[in-house]
């Protein structure tokens, strides 16, 4: 691509020495984008927006936050009551975490539905999963910082997961804690890492976008760009669309910030941490619930591997499996729009994740949706089974057996024919 | 230069020397980095002041029969229960093959009437209920962990639920009949 000619002298002077303007021009004006992207393609840029919001609100929170076991809780209360607009900054940060996961989960399901993980986008997909893992670590450690009851006991239960590993388990947990229980050293290191991790995420996002610009965006048809007619410039067409999406998204986000700031939270976290009393019902934040359900659904021993270790392995496996789906999916067609059978399995997977989330929220011995005799743990086990079966069985088998619908010859053709049978 | 270009088959002495240097440099680099990393890793282990808080002394004279207390030891609770005759019998009568983590009651106490265990569920570290009077003690009269439903008996042994092991017995010594040192 030819280098742009800059008329502005200052711009030209800078660009000759550090080609930032050429780079922006290259990735925004010249970057050819499929012309048929739907609103499902808005969530990547939205997630990026939320990341920046989290970093900014976080930096201002730190100015008033004290990372010490005796003071953390009250410093957060001070932020809420005394610091000018402290309540606003904290509520933005608190709800921002939920918004981040909403955007990223939609973004991931989008990728799953349209086969965006398939060649040549494997690296792009992998970096995305690394971002998800880093986000989980960040959000988990951030949630510990206000040092309420849920902070403390969530940290205790999750760090104890590592004790499941044979031999190294106990020393590992002691090392994570810096003591013999979750305590001040734990809080301090979590604070340090909670500050660091978002910048690691930022670095991963740069790689993610780099990979994206190398392999280009997928699109609802899953057919690659073939001629210039299939594409339009990112700016102004998609900058304006992303901006519009951001407006709608901000209404949603700020609704929670102003009118239901504790909607996603647990009231128990407004009780200061007490190492001697566990709250009767510990639940993780909503975005961890499906994984928590998988963890708990394993209450049996297999080949002498204890249930506790097996649960932990299953939970990690539920994310690790996402790394290999580019090879588990044997279909030649990317977009599920043209996959009459797989489409339905995708829907089941989607619902399955909500069922897992529900099971993660309830106590294992509760009845599922109040249905007498149907225990939450049993449903959780079935849902876990389907989760893994979807990736390990459905993806390879359906991909081989299914007869996809005919693909459009190009993006342009599908657009001209109208979206319906695209 | 000319030597490296012509080498299609055998390695020249120069190349062998170069390979050796590369390997040696890599090895020193890896070991050196590992050694430089260790202080940072170890700095995250419990520090000396944390290790120093290793023991507490408890006065037992004001714990009536049938009741229990929680004391803090190394940042976690220790349960001290003054067991009743019935609770002791219950603990002793269980046959070992009924147990998930087989251990006789004898092996877990120094004096029958005093059960001393670390009050941390061996599943994922919650504090089981049953120490304060009025709290549920679970199906086996000991403790009940609300987090994922583990039941412990009057010897602090796991009987039902996801926890794999009995409540841990800390090291302790009776200083007198009414005072014990934990740790
Ligand atoms: C990936 C981006 C981030 C995520 C997902 C995230 C997540 C969270 C969460 C879930 C909380 C607990 C909120 C609560 O319940 O009160 C929290 C607290 C906190 N975070 Fe972050 N955070 C991010 C970035 C940052 C950054 C970059 C900083 C600092 C520069 C920061 C500083 C803090 C502080 C000081 C608290 C404690 C105050 C409070 O609890 O409101 N965060 N974070
Ligand atoms: S922590 Fe006690 S049952 Fe899970």
XYZ file of C-alpha atoms and ligand atoms in Angstrom:
652
model
C 0.000 0.000 0.000
C 1.356 3.406 -0.932
C 2.368 5.815 1.798
C -0.078 8.718 2.107
C 1.076 12.253 1.265
C 0.735 14.635 4.195
C -0.080 18.256 3.443
C 0.233 19.526 6.977
C 3.881 20.409 7.592
C 3.865 19.410 11.266
C 2.217 16.091 10.516
C 4.709 15.459 7.762
C 7.661 16.397 9.975
C 6.555 13.988 12.689
C 5.592 11.278 10.252
C 8.981 11.337 8.556
C 10.604 10.630 11.901
C 8.016 8.367 13.507
C 5.347 7.183 11.070
C 2.437 7.201 13.508
C 0.138 8.982 11.085
C 0.945 6.589 8.262
C 0.253 3.729 10.613
C -3.133 5.136 11.654
C -3.954 5.866 8.057
C -3.009 2.371 7.080
C -5.063 0.669 9.780
C -8.132 2.925 9.711
C -8.565 4.390 6.201
C -7.006 1.752 4.061
C -7.880 -1.276 6.126
C -10.410 -3.069 3.932
C -13.323 -4.352 5.984
C -16.043 -6.728 4.757
C -19.036 -4.610 3.865
C -21.586 -6.941 5.424
C -20.572 -6.906 9.100
C -23.523 -7.075 11.482
C -23.844 -5.566 14.947
C -22.241 -8.706 16.319
C -18.984 -7.157 15.141
C -19.354 -4.210 17.525
C -18.325 -6.011 20.676
C -14.609 -6.101 20.034
C -14.282 -2.360 19.955
C -16.703 -2.118 22.874
C -14.498 -4.446 24.918
C -11.540 -2.212 24.065
C -13.496 0.810 25.230
C -14.325 -0.906 28.513
C -10.666 -1.856 29.003
C -9.653 1.788 28.731
C -12.489 2.755 31.099
C -11.284 0.175 33.634
C -7.713 1.394 33.501
C -8.715 5.044 33.907
C -11.225 4.461 36.706
C -8.746 2.074 38.373
C -5.948 4.631 38.387
C -8.236 7.137 40.122
C -9.412 4.539 42.650
C -5.818 3.774 43.597
C -5.354 7.412 44.594
C -7.682 6.774 47.521
C -7.430 3.063 48.111
C -5.261 1.537 50.864
C -4.047 -2.011 50.266
C -3.887 -3.173 53.868
C -6.032 -5.801 55.565
C -6.987 -3.389 58.361
C -7.758 -0.445 56.123
C -8.805 -1.655 52.688
C -12.489 -2.055 53.513
C -12.756 1.343 55.168
C -10.750 3.062 52.440
C -13.317 1.801 49.927
C -16.127 3.043 52.187
C -14.362 6.397 52.318
C -14.211 6.422 48.526
C -17.964 5.795 48.523
C -18.885 8.420 51.123
C -16.270 11.146 51.317
C -14.192 11.315 48.153
C -15.725 13.685 45.581
C -17.441 11.505 42.992
C -15.728 8.518 44.565
C -19.025 6.630 44.414
C -19.187 7.271 40.676
C -15.658 6.137 39.979
C -16.081 3.000 42.037
C -19.452 2.132 40.513
C -17.998 2.632 37.044
C -15.141 0.282 37.925
C -17.374 -2.279 39.638
C -19.980 -2.436 36.878
C -17.317 -1.983 34.229
C -15.953 -5.405 35.145
C -19.359 -6.949 34.417
C -19.660 -4.969 31.175
C -16.230 -6.197 30.120
C -17.303 -9.801 30.505
C -20.654 -9.188 28.788
C -18.840 -7.733 25.756
C -16.206 -10.422 25.671
C -18.650 -13.307 26.087
C -20.817 -11.986 23.243
C -17.631 -11.492 21.216
C -16.606 -15.120 21.842
C -20.022 -16.593 21.012
C -19.970 -14.493 17.832
C -16.643 -16.102 16.930
C -17.992 -19.559 17.690
C -21.100 -19.074 15.571
C -19.375 -17.636 12.529
C -16.364 -19.966 12.719
C -13.931 -17.114 13.248
C -11.512 -19.488 14.981
C -10.910 -21.471 11.774
C -7.875 -21.067 9.540
C -6.279 -18.606 9.068
C -7.506 -17.024 12.313
C -6.185 -19.551 14.850
C -3.622 -17.184 16.356
C -6.205 -14.438 16.594
C -8.486 -16.859 18.441
C -5.728 -18.024 20.774
C -4.742 -14.520 21.756
C -8.414 -13.892 22.442
C -8.532 -16.819 24.868
C -5.373 -15.586 26.564
C -7.116 -12.245 27.002
C -10.079 -14.045 28.584
C -7.767 -15.862 31.008
C -5.950 -12.640 31.904
C -9.295 -10.895 32.433
C -10.404 -13.638 34.790
C -7.243 -13.308 36.850
C -7.588 -9.529 36.920
C -11.242 -9.514 37.910
C -10.692 -12.183 40.549
C -7.868 -10.230 42.182
C -9.744 -6.937 41.890
C -12.729 -8.406 43.663
C -10.484 -9.249 46.620
C -9.353 -5.637 47.053
C -12.417 -4.181 48.864
C -11.753 -6.871 51.516
C -15.369 -7.688 52.272
C -16.660 -11.109 53.280
C -17.108 -12.269 49.677
C -13.682 -10.889 48.751
C -12.033 -12.823 51.527
C -13.890 -16.099 51.150
C -13.860 -16.031 47.384
C -10.092 -15.620 47.568
C -9.847 -18.448 50.093
C -11.908 -20.903 48.079
C -10.276 -20.110 44.740
C -6.680 -20.164 45.984
C -7.455 -23.438 47.751
C -8.252 -24.951 44.370
C -4.515 -25.259 43.840
C -4.176 -27.444 46.929
C -5.833 -30.145 44.829
C -2.588 -30.825 42.990
C -0.638 -33.689 44.522
C 2.652 -32.941 46.345
C 3.132 -29.356 45.165
C -0.419 -28.351 46.108
C 0.074 -27.229 49.707
C 3.413 -25.427 49.307
C 1.955 -23.744 46.235
C -1.026 -22.405 48.172
C 1.207 -21.184 51.016
C 3.318 -19.434 48.398
C 0.276 -17.817 46.796
C -0.878 -16.579 50.195
C 2.493 -15.556 51.578
C 1.297 -17.020 54.850
C -0.915 -19.752 56.246
C -4.186 -18.208 55.203
C -5.443 -15.372 53.028
C -4.175 -12.312 54.868
C -2.415 -8.987 54.443
C 0.451 -10.356 52.289
C -2.137 -11.883 49.972
C -4.022 -8.606 49.690
C -0.808 -6.727 48.890
C 0.308 -9.029 46.106
C -3.175 -9.123 44.615
C -3.158 -5.349 44.557
C 0.212 -5.274 42.822
C -0.898 -7.811 40.223
C -4.308 -6.229 39.791
C -2.532 -3.063 38.750
C -0.191 -4.929 36.427
C -2.539 -7.326 34.647
C -4.678 -4.763 32.771
C -1.528 -3.581 31.036
C -0.683 -7.159 30.135
C -4.188 -7.345 28.680
C -3.506 -4.146 26.775
C -0.382 -5.737 25.291
C -2.356 -8.823 24.315
C -4.993 -6.602 22.715
C -2.281 -5.018 20.557
C -1.220 -8.494 19.401
C -4.874 -9.418 18.860
C -5.442 -6.420 16.614
C -2.171 -7.014 14.812
C -3.228 -10.579 14.047
C -6.649 -9.271 13.002
C -5.134 -6.811 10.570
C -3.004 -9.580 9.126
C -5.825 -12.079 8.519
C -8.690 -9.534 8.249
C -12.146 -9.666 9.806
C -14.377 -12.640 9.235
C -17.983 -11.773 8.317
C -21.479 -13.258 8.601
C -21.088 -15.332 5.432
C -17.702 -16.684 6.448
C -16.588 -16.137 2.834
C -13.297 -14.250 2.543
C -12.954 -10.889 0.774
C -12.258 -11.723 -2.881
C -12.485 -8.479 -4.774
C -12.347 -4.816 -3.697
C -16.157 -4.752 -4.163
C -16.484 -6.984 -1.094
C -14.861 -4.455 1.211
C -15.259 -0.889 2.406
C -12.828 1.335 4.282
C -12.907 1.020 8.035
C -13.115 4.785 8.362
C -15.657 6.336 8.171
C -18.020 3.393 7.685
C -17.164 1.314 10.702
C -15.875 4.081 12.940
C -19.358 5.610 12.758
C -21.032 2.267 13.340
C -18.787 1.494 16.306
C -19.496 4.945 17.703
C -23.235 4.440 17.388
C -22.935 1.055 19.098
C -20.936 2.684 21.848
C -23.739 5.190 22.438
C -26.275 2.414 22.850
C -23.887 0.451 25.030
C -23.212 3.461 27.273
C -26.942 3.791 27.963
C -26.930 0.167 29.119
C -23.710 0.508 31.142
C -24.670 3.779 32.807
C -28.138 2.531 33.623
C -26.482 0.118 36.038
C -23.949 2.661 37.271
C -26.645 5.175 38.209
C -29.773 3.172 38.916
C -28.726 -0.341 39.943
C -25.058 -0.158 40.937
C -25.192 -3.248 43.126
C -27.214 -5.323 40.695
C -24.263 -7.564 39.810
C -22.791 -7.564 43.313
C -23.289 -9.545 46.494
C -24.596 -7.727 49.590
C -22.223 -9.780 51.781
C -19.302 -7.878 50.349
C -20.395 -4.844 52.344
C -19.508 -6.778 55.515
C -15.810 -6.427 56.433
C -13.748 -9.583 55.918
C -13.852 -11.911 58.924
C -11.426 -14.843 58.832
C -13.388 -16.663 61.532
C -16.810 -16.759 59.887
C -17.642 -18.051 56.443
C -20.832 -16.603 54.931
C -23.450 -19.334 54.573
C -23.614 -19.076 50.815
C -20.463 -18.251 48.881
C -20.970 -17.443 45.222
C -18.482 -16.072 42.751
C -19.249 -13.110 40.516
C -21.740 -13.955 37.770
C -19.088 -14.206 35.074
C -17.429 -17.131 36.847
C -20.612 -19.074 37.583
C -20.516 -21.528 34.636
C -16.938 -22.479 35.490
C -17.801 -22.775 39.157
C -20.645 -25.128 38.211
C -18.245 -27.317 36.237
C -15.873 -27.377 39.203
C -18.582 -28.453 41.607
C -20.292 -30.920 39.326
C -17.421 -33.369 39.745
C -18.201 -35.069 43.039
C -16.920 -38.520 42.138
C -13.562 -40.252 41.866
C -12.248 -41.612 38.563
C -9.279 -44.020 38.396
C -8.348 -43.016 41.916
C -8.107 -39.306 41.010
C -9.898 -37.531 43.858
C -13.016 -35.513 43.057
C -11.416 -32.262 44.171
C -8.513 -32.547 41.720
C -10.801 -33.776 38.968
C -13.093 -30.787 39.469
C -10.184 -28.376 39.194
C -8.891 -30.116 36.078
C -12.350 -30.059 34.493
C -12.649 -26.362 35.179
C -9.318 -25.557 33.566
C -10.070 -27.954 30.720
C -13.279 -26.097 29.955
C -11.165 -23.172 28.764
C -8.181 -25.113 27.449
C -10.506 -26.987 25.083
C -11.189 -23.682 23.324
C -7.560 -23.610 22.182
C -7.960 -26.763 20.105
C -11.325 -26.156 18.478
C -9.748 -24.932 15.230
C -8.812 -28.597 14.768
C -11.833 -30.175 16.417
C -14.169 -28.452 13.992
C -13.972 -30.556 10.843
C -16.473 -28.572 8.777
C -15.277 -26.970 5.566
C -17.751 -24.139 6.084
C -17.102 -21.337 8.559
C -20.392 -19.637 9.194
C -23.106 -21.558 11.015
C -25.605 -19.719 8.811
C -24.848 -22.350 6.219
C -24.715 -25.249 8.634
C -28.303 -26.473 9.107
C -27.410 -29.106 11.712
C -24.589 -27.506 13.656
C -26.662 -24.359 14.087
C -28.938 -26.205 16.487
C -26.068 -27.649 18.477
C -24.689 -24.143 18.781
C -28.007 -23.029 20.247
C -27.860 -25.905 22.734
C -24.330 -24.910 23.760
C -25.483 -21.339 24.266
C -28.374 -22.416 26.499
C -26.122 -24.945 28.210
C -23.827 -22.138 29.377
C -26.777 -20.360 30.986
C -27.863 -23.575 32.686
C -24.329 -23.986 34.015
C -24.436 -20.410 35.254
C -27.704 -21.081 37.072
C -26.252 -24.229 38.655
C -23.175 -22.310 39.780
C -25.395 -19.830 41.575
C -27.471 -22.350 43.520
C -26.430 -24.673 46.328
C -25.737 -28.195 44.983
C -28.551 -29.755 46.987
C -31.193 -27.237 45.898
C -33.820 -28.281 43.387
C -33.296 -27.095 39.822
C -35.874 -24.355 39.098
C -37.770 -25.707 42.097
C -38.511 -28.986 40.300
C -39.002 -31.571 43.046
C -36.439 -34.366 42.884
C -34.196 -32.705 40.282
C -31.058 -31.643 42.101
C -28.934 -28.759 40.898
C -25.841 -30.935 41.067
C -27.379 -33.510 38.686
C -28.342 -30.867 36.149
C -24.889 -29.342 36.547
C -23.329 -32.696 35.749
C -25.418 -33.141 32.611
C -24.686 -29.595 31.496
C -20.960 -30.138 32.075
C -21.163 -33.337 30.057
C -22.776 -31.515 27.164
C -20.277 -28.680 27.334
C -17.390 -31.049 26.726
C -19.321 -33.295 24.343
C -20.091 -30.262 22.216
C -16.455 -29.542 21.538
C -15.037 -33.061 21.642
C -17.812 -34.979 19.843
C -20.333 -32.705 18.156
C -17.765 -30.477 16.465
C -15.740 -33.257 14.792
C -18.699 -35.514 13.966
C -21.285 -33.008 12.772
C -18.611 -31.267 10.714
C -18.015 -34.510 8.842
C -21.612 -35.683 8.413
C -23.509 -32.473 7.819
C -24.305 -31.216 4.337
C -23.854 -27.448 4.351
C -26.062 -25.126 2.330
C -24.464 -23.634 -0.799
C -22.240 -20.649 -0.043
C -22.618 -17.344 -1.872
C -19.950 -16.792 -4.513
C -18.795 -13.656 -2.735
C -19.706 -11.177 -0.017
C -21.022 -8.810 -2.699
C -23.304 -11.425 -4.139
C -24.808 -12.222 -0.759
C -25.339 -8.528 -0.052
C -27.026 -7.914 -3.401
C -29.327 -10.887 -2.987
C -30.391 -9.572 0.407
C -29.447 -10.760 3.858
C -32.195 -13.322 4.239
C -30.772 -16.138 2.154
C -27.240 -14.848 2.373
C 33.575 -16.901 6.036
C 34.798 -19.072 3.219
C 34.879 -22.021 5.570
C 31.258 -21.748 6.626
C 30.036 -21.388 3.070
C 31.687 -24.499 1.744
C 30.598 -26.770 4.572
C 27.983 -29.023 3.030
C 28.826 -32.230 4.870
C 31.043 -32.363 7.918
C 31.210 -29.609 10.449
C 34.416 -27.658 10.394
C 36.259 -27.238 13.696
C 35.112 -23.614 13.675
C 31.470 -24.590 13.509
C 31.813 -27.146 16.244
C 33.411 -24.531 18.398
C 30.610 -22.113 17.579
C 27.925 -24.686 18.420
C 29.643 -25.351 21.700
C 29.775 -21.671 22.520
C 26.102 -21.232 21.664
C 25.117 -24.163 23.838
C 27.310 -23.065 26.707
C 25.989 -19.513 26.542
C 22.412 -20.768 26.487
C 23.031 -23.083 29.430
C 24.656 -20.364 31.513
C 21.868 -17.982 30.540
C 19.125 -20.397 31.553
C 20.730 -21.397 34.846
C 21.643 -17.806 35.610
C 18.135 -16.546 34.913
C 16.731 -19.314 37.058
C 19.005 -18.348 39.916
C 18.194 -14.679 39.536
C 14.489 -15.516 39.541
C 14.552 -17.516 42.755
C 14.830 -14.592 45.210
C 11.739 -13.065 43.624
C 9.793 -16.306 43.807
C 10.893 -16.936 47.376
C 9.999 -13.393 48.427
C 6.389 -14.465 47.988
C 6.723 -17.262 50.570
C 5.781 -16.543 54.204
C 8.179 -13.982 55.657
C 10.035 -14.355 58.953
C 7.571 -12.226 60.915
C 4.705 -14.330 59.623
C 6.544 -17.516 60.581
C 7.302 -16.085 64.013
C 3.618 -15.913 64.948
C 3.651 -19.650 65.167
C 2.174 -20.544 68.549
C -0.642 -19.525 70.915
C -1.541 -20.508 74.445
C -5.164 -21.208 75.379
C -6.781 -21.388 78.783
C -9.235 -24.285 78.839
C -10.791 -23.799 82.264
C -13.700 -21.726 81.008
C -14.886 -24.091 78.294
C -17.735 -26.166 79.793
C -18.392 -29.742 78.717
C -20.342 -29.861 75.465
C -19.079 -26.508 74.252
C -16.348 -25.429 71.901
C -14.299 -22.337 71.103
C -12.442 -20.920 68.139
C -8.988 -19.465 68.607
C -6.783 -17.845 65.990
C -3.571 -19.603 65.091
C -1.507 -18.541 62.071
C -4.452 -16.557 60.760
C -6.823 -19.494 60.853
C -9.250 -20.719 63.450
C -8.523 -23.730 65.641
C -11.542 -25.492 67.120
C -11.211 -26.695 70.702
C -14.138 -28.827 71.781
C -14.775 -30.088 75.276
C -16.451 -33.312 74.285
C -19.265 -34.993 76.211
C -19.176 -38.674 77.104
C -21.636 -39.345 74.305
C -19.557 -37.523 71.710
C -16.445 -39.441 72.733
C -18.313 -42.747 72.419
C -19.685 -41.769 69.028
C -16.185 -40.985 67.833
C -14.699 -44.190 69.161
C -17.388 -46.572 68.023
C -17.190 -45.878 64.293
C -15.472 -48.671 62.426
C -12.554 -47.510 60.352
C -13.799 -48.922 57.078
C -16.792 -46.591 57.210
C -14.439 -43.634 56.981
C -13.353 -41.661 53.940
C -9.989 -40.886 55.534
C -9.574 -43.729 58.039
C -8.108 -42.649 61.358
C -9.047 -43.795 64.837
C -10.256 -41.245 67.350
C -7.344 -42.264 69.575
C -4.854 -41.132 66.972
C -6.481 -37.698 66.814
C -6.608 -36.654 70.477
C -4.203 -36.471 73.378
C -6.897 -36.282 76.052
C -10.226 -37.821 75.200
C -12.331 -34.930 76.417
C -10.425 -32.359 74.354
C -10.646 -32.418 70.573
C -8.335 -29.871 68.984
C -8.474 -29.438 65.200
C -7.722 -26.739 62.649
C -11.096 -25.247 61.764
C -10.541 -25.147 58.046
C -12.539 -27.369 55.733
C -10.156 -29.637 53.816
C -12.189 -29.089 50.676
C -11.630 -25.463 49.760
C -10.879 -23.806 53.043
C -14.175 -22.498 54.424
C -14.808 -22.459 58.178
C -17.280 -25.212 59.075
C -20.208 -24.361 61.358
C -20.878 -26.115 64.649
C -18.530 -24.482 67.126
C -20.834 -21.809 68.504
C -23.825 -23.165 70.414
C -26.922 -23.279 68.282
C -25.092 -23.655 64.971
C -25.844 -26.742 62.946
C -23.341 -29.522 63.532
C -24.240 -31.526 60.461
C -25.387 -35.146 60.215
C -22.588 -36.481 62.420
C -22.742 -34.090 65.397
C -19.397 -32.511 64.594
C -19.232 -29.712 62.065
C -20.949 -28.822 58.834
C -19.280 -26.838 56.058
C -21.850 -24.642 54.330
C -19.750 -23.978 51.243
C -20.213 -27.263 49.470
C -21.803 -29.412 52.148
C -19.112 -31.393 53.990
C -20.081 -33.141 57.243
C -17.512 -33.865 59.963
C -18.001 -36.098 63.007
C -17.196 -35.603 66.693
C -13.580 -36.449 65.972
C -13.413 -33.911 63.148
C -13.293 -36.672 60.547
C -14.867 -36.213 57.146
C -17.965 -38.364 56.787
C -19.948 -36.962 53.886
C -19.458 -34.345 51.163
C -16.663 -33.240 48.853
C -13.864 -32.719 51.391
C -11.188 -35.417 50.942
C -9.534 -35.372 54.377
C -10.235 -35.113 58.085
C -9.855 -31.761 59.801
C -6.149 -31.354 60.497
C -4.880 -31.933 64.028
C -2.288 -29.236 64.791
C 0.723 -29.924 66.963
C -0.106 -28.945 70.532
C 1.046 -29.649 74.069
C -0.841 -29.514 77.326
C 1.151 -27.177 79.547
C -1.101 -27.942 82.543
C -4.461 -29.669 82.841
C -6.230 -26.464 81.934
C -3.910 -24.860 79.458
C -2.699 -25.882 76.047
C -0.133 -24.467 73.642
C -0.927 -24.750 69.960
C 1.940 -24.785 67.491
C -8.916 -5.367 33.034
C -9.301 -4.359 33.704
C -9.826 -4.424 35.136
C -10.789 -5.266 35.672
C -11.588 -6.365 34.950
C -10.933 -4.895 37.073
C -11.820 -5.495 37.976
C -12.030 -5.092 39.274
C -13.050 -5.587 40.149
C -14.071 -6.672 39.803
C -12.933 -4.927 41.336
C -13.839 -5.082 42.564
C -14.870 -3.977 42.564
C -15.670 -3.984 43.824
O -16.418 -4.936 44.037
O -15.516 -3.041 44.583
C -11.825 -4.041 41.241
C -11.384 -3.212 42.284
C -10.310 -2.352 42.184
N -9.536 -2.121 41.068
Fe -9.784 -2.962 39.243
N -10.062 -3.873 37.359
C -9.358 -3.571 36.213
C -8.380 -2.601 36.091
C -7.823 -1.872 37.142
C -6.671 -1.001 37.054
C -5.868 -0.760 35.778
C -6.455 -0.488 38.299
C -5.375 0.456 38.788
C -4.653 1.183 38.027
C -7.473 -1.001 39.188
C -7.610 -0.687 40.544
C -8.568 -1.183 41.401
C -8.730 -0.820 42.789
C -7.869 0.180 43.567
C -9.816 -1.559 43.288
C -10.355 -1.547 44.742
C -11.426 -0.519 44.950
C -12.805 -1.109 44.794
O -13.019 -2.227 45.219
O -13.672 -0.421 44.254
N -8.289 -1.849 38.459
N -11.281 -4.143 39.975
S -14.984 -25.700 51.476
Fe -16.037 -26.933 52.856
S -17.238 -28.116 51.565
Fe -16.114 -26.922 50.151
